Structure formats: structure tokens, C-alpha cells
mmCIF file of C-alpha atoms in Angstrom:
data_model
loop_
_atom_site.group_PDB
_atom_site.id
_atom_site.type_symbol
_atom_site.label_atom_id
_atom_site.label_comp_id
_atom_site.label_asym_id
_atom_site.label_seq_id
_atom_site.Cartn_x
_atom_site.Cartn_y
_atom_site.Cartn_z
ATOM 1 C CA UNK N 1 0.000 0.000 0.000
ATOM 2 C CA UNK N 2 1.362 3.403 -0.952
ATOM 3 C CA UNK N 3 2.184 5.947 1.705
ATOM 4 C CA UNK N 4 3.169 9.570 1.326
ATOM 5 C CA UNK N 5 6.949 9.698 0.890
ATOM 6 C CA UNK N 6 9.426 12.531 0.627
ATOM 7 C CA UNK N 7 11.587 11.817 -2.394
ATOM 8 C CA UNK N 8 15.220 12.851 -2.472
ATOM 9 C CA UNK N 9 16.943 14.667 -5.307
ATOM 10 C CA UNK N 10 18.701 11.390 -6.094
ATOM 11 C CA UNK N 11 15.307 9.685 -6.469
ATOM 12 C CA UNK N 12 14.066 12.365 -8.870
ATOM 13 C CA UNK N 13 17.221 12.266 -10.985
ATOM 14 C CA UNK N 14 16.879 8.483 -11.224
ATOM 15 C CA UNK N 15 13.290 8.775 -12.462
ATOM 16 C CA UNK N 16 14.337 11.360 -15.052
ATOM 17 C CA UNK N 17 17.268 9.204 -16.173
ATOM 18 C CA UNK N 18 15.169 6.032 -16.539
ATOM 19 C CA UNK N 19 12.322 7.764 -18.388
ATOM 20 C CA UNK N 20 14.834 9.195 -20.849
ATOM 21 C CA UNK N 21 16.730 5.921 -21.262
ATOM 22 C CA UNK N 22 13.646 3.757 -21.771
ATOM 23 C CA UNK N 23 11.444 6.053 -23.846
ATOM 24 C CA UNK N 24 13.588 9.075 -24.789
ATOM 25 C CA UNK N 25 11.202 11.227 -22.781
ATOM 26 C CA UNK N 26 13.200 14.069 -21.271
ATOM 27 C CA UNK N 27 12.167 15.802 -18.040
ATOM 28 C CA UNK N 28 15.725 16.947 -17.320
ATOM 29 C CA UNK N 29 14.939 20.636 -17.703
ATOM 30 C CA UNK N 30 11.619 20.664 -15.892
ATOM 31 C CA UNK N 31 11.510 22.677 -12.674
ATOM 32 C CA UNK N 32 12.777 20.106 -10.204
ATOM 33 C CA UNK N 33 10.524 20.942 -7.258
ATOM 34 C CA UNK N 34 7.388 20.859 -9.401
ATOM 35 C CA UNK N 35 8.400 17.542 -10.998
ATOM 36 C CA UNK N 36 9.180 16.119 -7.547
ATOM 37 C CA UNK N 37 5.700 17.012 -6.262
ATOM 38 C CA UNK N 38 4.078 15.419 -9.287
ATOM 39 C CA UNK N 39 6.028 12.181 -8.904
ATOM 40 C CA UNK N 40 5.160 12.035 -5.193
ATOM 41 C CA UNK N 41 1.490 12.526 -6.047
ATOM 42 C CA UNK N 42 1.768 9.861 -8.762
ATOM 43 C CA UNK N 43 3.104 7.291 -6.281
ATOM 44 C CA UNK N 44 0.174 7.882 -3.939
ATOM 45 C CA UNK N 45 -2.544 8.037 -6.601
ATOM 46 C CA UNK N 46 -1.253 4.864 -8.286
ATOM 47 C CA UNK N 47 -0.823 3.096 -4.940
ATOM 48 C CA UNK N 48 2.891 2.489 -5.510
ATOM 49 C CA UNK N 49 5.380 1.743 -2.743
ATOM 50 C CA UNK N 50 8.140 3.923 -4.173
ATOM 51 C CA UNK N 51 10.116 4.838 -7.267
ATOM 52 C CA UNK N 52 11.514 1.312 -7.674
ATOM 53 C CA UNK N 53 8.015 -0.051 -8.249
ATOM 54 C CA UNK N 54 7.206 2.868 -10.537
ATOM 55 C CA UNK N 55 10.328 2.339 -12.639
ATOM 56 C CA UNK N 56 9.843 -1.439 -12.796
ATOM 57 C CA UNK N 57 6.280 -1.066 -14.078
ATOM 58 C CA UNK N 58 7.045 1.680 -16.588
ATOM 59 C CA UNK N 59 10.119 -0.126 -17.943
ATOM 60 C CA UNK N 60 8.072 -3.133 -19.062
ATOM 61 C CA UNK N 61 4.736 -1.545 -19.924
ATOM 62 C CA UNK N 62 4.752 1.365 -22.372
ATOM 63 C CA UNK N 63 0.992 1.876 -22.051
ATOM 64 C CA UNK N 64 1.402 2.297 -18.300
ATOM 65 C CA UNK N 65 4.296 4.696 -18.884
ATOM 66 C CA UNK N 66 2.064 6.810 -21.157
ATOM 67 C CA UNK N 67 -0.632 6.844 -18.485
ATOM 68 C CA UNK N 68 1.920 8.074 -15.950
ATOM 69 C CA UNK N 69 3.045 10.807 -18.344
ATOM 70 C CA UNK N 70 -0.566 11.893 -18.788
ATOM 71 C CA UNK N 71 -1.060 12.045 -15.017
ATOM 72 C CA UNK N 72 2.176 13.969 -14.486
ATOM 73 C CA UNK N 73 1.380 16.586 -17.120
ATOM 74 C CA UNK N 74 -2.207 17.517 -16.207
ATOM 75 C CA UNK N 75 -2.625 21.302 -15.898
ATOM 76 C CA UNK N 76 -5.698 23.160 -14.686
ATOM 77 C CA UNK N 77 -7.549 25.649 -16.853
ATOM 78 C CA UNK N 78 -10.970 27.219 -17.229
ATOM 79 C CA UNK N 79 -13.078 29.105 -19.747
ATOM 80 C CA UNK N 80 -12.056 32.781 -20.038
ATOM 81 C CA UNK N 81 -9.525 32.378 -17.242
ATOM 82 C CA UNK N 82 -8.243 35.778 -16.056
ATOM 83 C CA UNK N 83 -11.000 37.804 -17.771
ATOM 84 C CA UNK N 84 -8.940 41.006 -17.751
ATOM 85 C CA UNK N 85 -6.480 39.256 -20.058
ATOM 86 C CA UNK N 86 -9.287 38.398 -22.473
ATOM 87 C CA UNK N 87 -10.626 41.947 -22.355
ATOM 88 C CA UNK N 88 -7.200 43.249 -23.320
ATOM 89 C CA UNK N 89 -6.924 40.654 -26.081
ATOM 90 C CA UNK N 90 -10.296 41.708 -27.410
ATOM 91 C CA UNK N 91 -9.545 45.422 -27.509
ATOM 92 C CA UNK N 92 -5.799 45.522 -28.143
ATOM 93 C CA UNK N 93 -5.046 42.374 -30.141
ATOM 94 C CA UNK N 94 -8.011 40.764 -31.873
ATOM 95 C CA UNK N 95 -9.258 44.107 -33.188
ATOM 96 C CA UNK N 96 -5.949 44.378 -35.011
ATOM 97 C CA UNK N 97 -6.697 41.115 -36.811
ATOM 98 C CA UNK N 98 -9.602 42.628 -38.749
ATOM 99 C CA UNK N 99 -7.336 43.530 -41.671
ATOM 100 C CA UNK N 100 -5.995 39.973 -41.972
ATOM 101 C CA UNK N 101 -7.448 37.467 -44.418
ATOM 102 C CA UNK N 102 -6.187 34.558 -42.277
ATOM 103 C CA UNK N 103 -5.508 34.446 -38.541
ATOM 104 C CA UNK N 104 -3.238 31.643 -37.326
ATOM 105 C CA UNK N 105 -3.467 30.897 -33.602
ATOM 106 C CA UNK N 106 -1.607 28.263 -31.579
ATOM 107 C CA UNK N 107 -2.502 27.235 -28.030
ATOM 108 C CA UNK N 108 0.629 25.390 -26.835
ATOM 109 C CA UNK N 109 -0.033 23.225 -23.790
ATOM 110 C CA UNK N 110 -3.776 23.607 -24.313
ATOM 111 C CA UNK N 111 -4.786 21.072 -21.637
ATOM 112 C CA UNK N 112 -8.518 20.207 -21.887
ATOM 113 C CA UNK N 113 -9.256 22.950 -24.389
ATOM 114 C CA UNK N 114 -11.065 25.610 -22.378
ATOM 115 C CA UNK N 115 -8.807 28.404 -23.617
ATOM 116 C CA UNK N 116 -9.077 27.179 -27.208
ATOM 117 C CA UNK N 117 -12.869 27.365 -27.020
ATOM 118 C CA UNK N 118 -12.673 30.726 -25.237
ATOM 119 C CA UNK N 119 -10.672 32.031 -28.200
ATOM 120 C CA UNK N 120 -13.168 30.610 -30.697
ATOM 121 C CA UNK N 121 -16.118 32.157 -28.848
ATOM 122 C CA UNK N 122 -14.449 35.561 -28.737
ATOM 123 C CA UNK N 123 -13.518 35.368 -32.424
ATOM 124 C CA UNK N 124 -17.094 34.452 -33.285
ATOM 125 C CA UNK N 125 -18.465 37.387 -31.292
ATOM 126 C CA UNK N 126 -16.112 39.667 -33.226
ATOM 127 C CA UNK N 127 -17.093 38.132 -36.595
ATOM 128 C CA UNK N 128 -13.551 36.834 -37.107
ATOM 129 C CA UNK N 129 -14.148 33.102 -36.734
ATOM 130 C CA UNK N 130 -14.373 32.278 -40.439
ATOM 131 C CA UNK N 131 -10.856 33.502 -41.132
ATOM 132 C CA UNK N 132 -9.217 31.803 -38.125
ATOM 133 C CA UNK N 133 -7.085 28.664 -37.954
ATOM 134 C CA UNK N 134 -6.906 27.616 -34.301
ATOM 135 C CA UNK N 135 -4.561 24.834 -33.179
ATOM 136 C CA UNK N 136 -4.350 23.332 -29.695
ATOM 137 C CA UNK N 137 -1.443 21.062 -28.758
ATOM 138 C CA UNK N 138 -0.478 19.178 -25.634
ATOM 139 C CA UNK N 139 1.781 16.386 -24.445
ATOM 140 C CA UNK N 140 -1.085 14.671 -22.617
ATOM 141 C CA UNK N 141 -2.997 12.339 -24.949
ATOM 142 C CA UNK N 142 -5.870 11.740 -22.510
ATOM 143 C CA UNK N 143 -6.490 15.445 -22.056
ATOM 144 C CA UNK N 144 -6.321 15.999 -25.830
ATOM 145 C CA UNK N 145 -9.135 13.499 -26.338
ATOM 146 C CA UNK N 146 -11.194 15.422 -23.802
ATOM 147 C CA UNK N 147 -10.408 18.686 -25.571
ATOM 148 C CA UNK N 148 -11.574 17.281 -28.911
ATOM 149 C CA UNK N 149 -14.845 16.145 -27.344
ATOM 150 C CA UNK N 150 -15.479 19.625 -25.955
ATOM 151 C CA UNK N 151 -17.469 18.315 -22.980
ATOM 152 C CA UNK N 152 -17.499 20.344 -19.773
ATOM 153 C CA UNK N 153 -19.136 20.064 -16.379
ATOM 154 C CA UNK N 154 -21.345 23.068 -15.677
ATOM 155 C CA UNK N 155 -20.570 22.871 -11.967
ATOM 156 C CA UNK N 156 -16.816 22.659 -12.465
ATOM 157 C CA UNK N 157 -16.945 25.538 -14.912
ATOM 158 C CA UNK N 158 -19.204 27.789 -12.816
ATOM 159 C CA UNK N 159 -16.625 30.567 -13.114
ATOM 160 C CA UNK N 160 -17.406 30.700 -16.844
ATOM 161 C CA UNK N 161 -20.553 32.674 -16.083
ATOM 162 C CA UNK N 162 -18.697 35.416 -14.235
ATOM 163 C CA UNK N 163 -15.754 35.420 -16.634
ATOM 164 C CA UNK N 164 -17.858 35.517 -19.795
ATOM 165 C CA UNK N 165 -20.093 38.216 -18.320
ATOM 166 C CA UNK N 166 -17.065 40.450 -17.920
ATOM 167 C CA UNK N 167 -15.434 39.633 -21.262
ATOM 168 C CA UNK N 168 -18.441 39.434 -23.569
ATOM 169 C CA UNK N 169 -21.185 41.542 -21.999
ATOM 170 C CA UNK N 170 -19.530 44.360 -20.071
ATOM 171 C CA UNK N 171 -18.572 46.331 -23.175
ATOM 172 C CA UNK N 172 -20.647 44.927 -26.034
ATOM 173 C CA UNK N 173 -18.806 43.899 -29.154
ATOM 174 C CA UNK N 174 -21.637 43.705 -31.637
ATOM 175 C CA UNK N 175 -23.153 46.989 -32.843
ATOM 176 C CA UNK N 176 -23.147 48.521 -29.365
ATOM 177 C CA UNK N 177 -25.954 46.260 -28.168
ATOM 178 C CA UNK N 178 -25.835 43.803 -25.302
ATOM 179 C CA UNK N 179 -25.416 40.429 -27.002
ATOM 180 C CA UNK N 180 -27.240 37.480 -25.477
ATOM 181 C CA UNK N 181 -24.213 35.360 -24.653
ATOM 182 C CA UNK N 182 -25.541 32.227 -22.996
ATOM 183 C CA UNK N 183 -24.609 28.573 -22.784
ATOM 184 C CA UNK N 184 -27.352 27.911 -25.321
ATOM 185 C CA UNK N 185 -25.488 29.822 -28.004
ATOM 186 C CA UNK N 186 -22.345 27.726 -27.797
ATOM 187 C CA UNK N 187 -23.234 24.612 -25.788
ATOM 188 C CA UNK N 188 -25.719 21.760 -25.782
ATOM 189 C CA UNK N 189 -26.681 20.116 -22.506
ATOM 190 C CA UNK N 190 -27.118 16.394 -22.005
ATOM 191 C CA UNK N 191 -30.155 16.149 -19.741
ATOM 192 C CA UNK N 192 -29.019 12.825 -18.264
ATOM 193 C CA UNK N 193 -25.433 13.677 -17.390
ATOM 194 C CA UNK N 194 -25.990 17.434 -17.011
ATOM 195 C CA UNK N 195 -22.764 17.924 -18.938
ATOM 196 C CA UNK N 196 -22.372 20.598 -21.583
ATOM 197 C CA UNK N 197 -20.813 20.002 -24.980
ATOM 198 C CA UNK N 198 -19.454 22.685 -27.264
ATOM 199 C CA UNK N 199 -21.625 22.932 -30.370
ATOM 200 C CA UNK N 200 -20.319 21.315 -33.524
ATOM 201 C CA UNK N 201 -19.789 24.534 -35.491
ATOM 202 C CA UNK N 202 -17.283 25.616 -32.832
ATOM 203 C CA UNK N 203 -15.617 22.206 -32.398
ATOM 204 C CA UNK N 204 -15.083 22.003 -36.142
ATOM 205 C CA UNK N 205 -12.994 25.176 -36.054
ATOM 206 C CA UNK N 206 -10.470 23.714 -33.598
ATOM 207 C CA UNK N 207 -7.641 21.322 -34.422
ATOM 208 C CA UNK N 208 -6.031 19.382 -31.570
ATOM 209 C CA UNK N 209 -2.714 17.564 -31.940
ATOM 210 C CA UNK N 210 -0.001 15.948 -29.837
ATOM 211 C CA UNK N 211 3.126 18.077 -29.496
ATOM 212 C CA UNK N 212 6.018 17.958 -27.041
ATOM 213 C CA UNK N 213 7.467 21.403 -26.385
ATOM 214 C CA UNK N 214 10.667 19.902 -24.971
ATOM 215 C CA UNK N 215 11.833 18.469 -28.279
ATOM 216 C CA UNK N 216 9.484 20.330 -30.621
ATOM 217 C CA UNK N 217 10.626 22.421 -33.552
ATOM 218 C CA UNK N 218 9.102 25.101 -35.766
ATOM 219 C CA UNK N 219 6.315 23.588 -37.872
ATOM 220 C CA UNK N 220 4.261 26.609 -38.964
ATOM 221 C CA UNK N 221 3.890 30.386 -38.569
ATOM 222 C CA UNK N 222 1.403 32.084 -36.266
ATOM 223 C CA UNK N 223 -0.042 35.504 -35.525
ATOM 224 C CA UNK N 224 -0.416 34.691 -31.842
ATOM 225 C CA UNK N 225 0.800 31.866 -29.611
ATOM 226 C CA UNK N 226 -0.827 31.156 -26.252
ATOM 227 C CA UNK N 227 1.341 29.298 -23.733
ATOM 228 C CA UNK N 228 -0.144 30.246 -20.396
ATOM 229 C CA UNK N 229 1.030 28.712 -17.122
ATOM 230 C CA UNK N 230 3.200 26.107 -18.841
ATOM 231 C CA UNK N 231 6.789 27.362 -18.923
ATOM 232 C CA UNK N 232 6.607 27.992 -15.185
ATOM 233 C CA UNK N 233 7.258 24.229 -14.900
ATOM 234 C CA UNK N 234 10.507 24.487 -16.913
ATOM 235 C CA UNK N 235 13.930 25.601 -15.746
ATOM 236 C CA UNK N 236 15.545 28.671 -17.326
ATOM 237 C CA UNK N 237 17.419 26.673 -19.958
ATOM 238 C CA UNK N 238 14.303 24.940 -21.234
ATOM 239 C CA UNK N 239 12.252 28.131 -20.991
ATOM 240 C CA UNK N 240 14.736 29.861 -23.285
ATOM 241 C CA UNK N 241 14.703 26.942 -25.723
ATOM 242 C CA UNK N 242 10.906 26.832 -25.909
ATOM 243 C CA UNK N 243 10.456 30.603 -26.133
ATOM 244 C CA UNK N 244 13.113 30.717 -28.887
ATOM 245 C CA UNK N 245 11.060 28.176 -30.810
ATOM 246 C CA UNK N 246 7.967 30.328 -30.280
ATOM 247 C CA UNK N 247 9.875 33.381 -31.543
ATOM 248 C CA UNK N 248 10.805 31.553 -34.747
ATOM 249 C CA UNK N 249 7.199 30.384 -35.121
ATOM 250 C CA UNK N 250 5.712 33.890 -35.015
ATOM 251 C CA UNK N 251 5.178 36.228 -37.924
ATOM 252 C CA UNK N 252 6.824 39.637 -37.644
ATOM 253 C CA UNK N 253 5.023 41.572 -34.882
ATOM 254 C CA UNK N 254 3.430 38.295 -33.795
ATOM 255 C CA UNK N 255 2.311 37.919 -30.200
ATOM 256 C CA UNK N 256 3.311 35.479 -27.469
ATOM 257 C CA UNK N 257 0.969 35.286 -24.482
ATOM 258 C CA UNK N 258 2.235 33.581 -21.328
ATOM 259 C CA UNK N 259 0.721 33.446 -17.847
ATOM 260 C CA UNK N 260 0.299 36.622 -15.842
ATOM 261 C CA UNK N 261 2.857 35.316 -13.333
ATOM 262 C CA UNK N 262 5.345 34.197 -15.995
ATOM 263 C CA UNK N 263 8.142 36.458 -17.200
ATOM 264 C CA UNK N 264 10.379 35.887 -20.219
ATOM 265 C CA UNK N 265 12.128 39.267 -20.147
ATOM 266 C CA UNK N 266 15.085 37.894 -18.162
ATOM 267 C CA UNK N 267 15.754 35.088 -20.667
ATOM 268 C CA UNK N 268 18.411 35.553 -23.372
ATOM 269 C CA UNK N 269 15.658 35.382 -26.007
ATOM 270 C CA UNK N 270 13.639 37.968 -24.093
ATOM 271 C CA UNK N 271 15.483 40.797 -25.841
ATOM 272 C CA UNK N 272 13.802 39.748 -29.088
ATOM 273 C CA UNK N 273 10.374 40.720 -27.728
ATOM 274 C CA UNK N 274 8.682 43.949 -26.685
ATOM 275 C CA UNK N 275 6.216 44.027 -23.791
ATOM 276 C CA UNK N 276 4.028 47.118 -23.850
ATOM 277 C CA UNK N 277 0.351 46.177 -23.810
ATOM 278 C CA UNK N 278 -0.114 44.101 -20.671
ATOM 279 C CA UNK N 279 1.622 41.738 -18.299
ATOM 280 C CA UNK N 280 2.393 38.394 -19.944
ATOM 281 C CA UNK N 281 1.987 39.643 -23.523
ATOM 282 C CA UNK N 282 5.104 39.899 -25.687
ATOM 283 C CA UNK N 283 5.429 41.189 -29.258
ATOM 284 C CA UNK N 284 8.082 39.820 -31.600
ATOM 285 C CA UNK N 285 10.473 42.572 -32.665
#
């Protein structure tokens, strides 16, 4: 039976080494304390006695290893998280997209898709949805399947009501009139489960794919890249590597949006961005 254990640095380095050796999956540049907490939680939630049992099981069972990776990499999110950020995006960023024939948007580390669908809703309210290509990527295959399904629990997502009220209703977007932004416009409810599913016209506008930021490379060009509350789990070396890849992936004057508590200005690549509009938003020079 698993008990709560305090892992040593030696334990964590061994886990990282074995994961890389067996599956070429590299956590070496993840923030060590955060990775340690996630491994400790994994041992308890999987009822494992310690790292030796974890490493023995993952070494011989790739499916189990993938499940562990999915559990380690779960990040929390919500619809219209940090509404002030979305208000600034609406007024200062998305309005500037009106003169573009195509708008390429990448949500890196998209988790279960709430921010992807928030973007799609906002674009639709601004009559920009038809010209948008919106991509969501994540390392977690289980969470990607959930994102594609677009199914959310109304209770879990109760903050959506307050967030959307502030972003979509406070200063009307459409013709100066208060739009009727309700769940019914974008979601369908299953009466049995009481779960809400994003309507098909919105789901069809989103593409979700597996992508590992640690070893990822430039694969397209984007007008804006969202990577909120992800790089906080990386050390400075990996942060610089990932942000450099984002820089190469952006069009000139493209925008990188990180979390409000994340700062890339101190990184070597930080000098290649301007930050003038709001906290967490960086413009490629």
C-alpha cells in the first residue's frame, strides 16, 4: 500500500534518467521541485510503494508509462480564465486582426481545451471566426481526447458565467448592443449527465494535436501563440529553448501570451520581444 513519501533529489534524478533511457522522454529541464511534487502525487494516486516499483512497471509496460506521463502533465484551466487578459486581447489584439485574411493561432499546452474554445467564442463574437485557424497542442494524450470532445461540467466551470459576463457583456462587441451570450449559443446540454458540450460549429474550427514542447521544432507560422502557465514548470534553460522556438514560429510583430505570473524578459531570447500592452503579452520585434 502506498504511503506519502518525501523523495530525495537522487530519487528524482533516477526517475528522469530512466524515463529518458527507456522512452527518450526528457524531463531533465523541468523545474525540479514541481516535478518532484508530481512524482510524489503519482506514487500515492497509483498506490505504488516507491520509485523502484514505478520504474519497474514503466520499464516493461509502455501503455502504463504513457498513463503516468498523462497524469504527471495535467494542468488546470478554465473558460475565459483571467477575464482582464481576455478583455485586453479583445480590444488591443483581436481588433488588429480585422485587416488579416487569415488568422493563425496556436494554443501550446492547451490542456482540456477551455482556452481554445474561449478564443473561438471571442472570435465568433467579433465576426472573425471564419478567417481563423486555431490549433491546440499538448503532451497529454488523454487530455487531448477530452479537448476534442469539448465536454465540460457546468458545476466545475461555474466561473465561466462570471468570466464571460465580464469579457463578452460588459462592453458589447456587436453593434453597441448587449449580445445574449448564454450557454445555449455555444453549448448543448445532455439532460441525463448534465454535462455541456461545445456545439459542432465551434468544435469544427479547432484542431487538436499531440506536441512535445521539450523536443518540438518550428512547424508553422502564427499571428499569436498562447502558452499560459506552462513554462513555469521548466527551468531557465528549457524556458529559453521553448520561447526561442515560439519566436521563430511567429510572424513579424506576432504575439506570445504567457501566464500573468510568468516572465520571459530575463531570458536571453527575451530581448527579441517587446512588452508594452499588458503583463504576460510579448510582441516579436
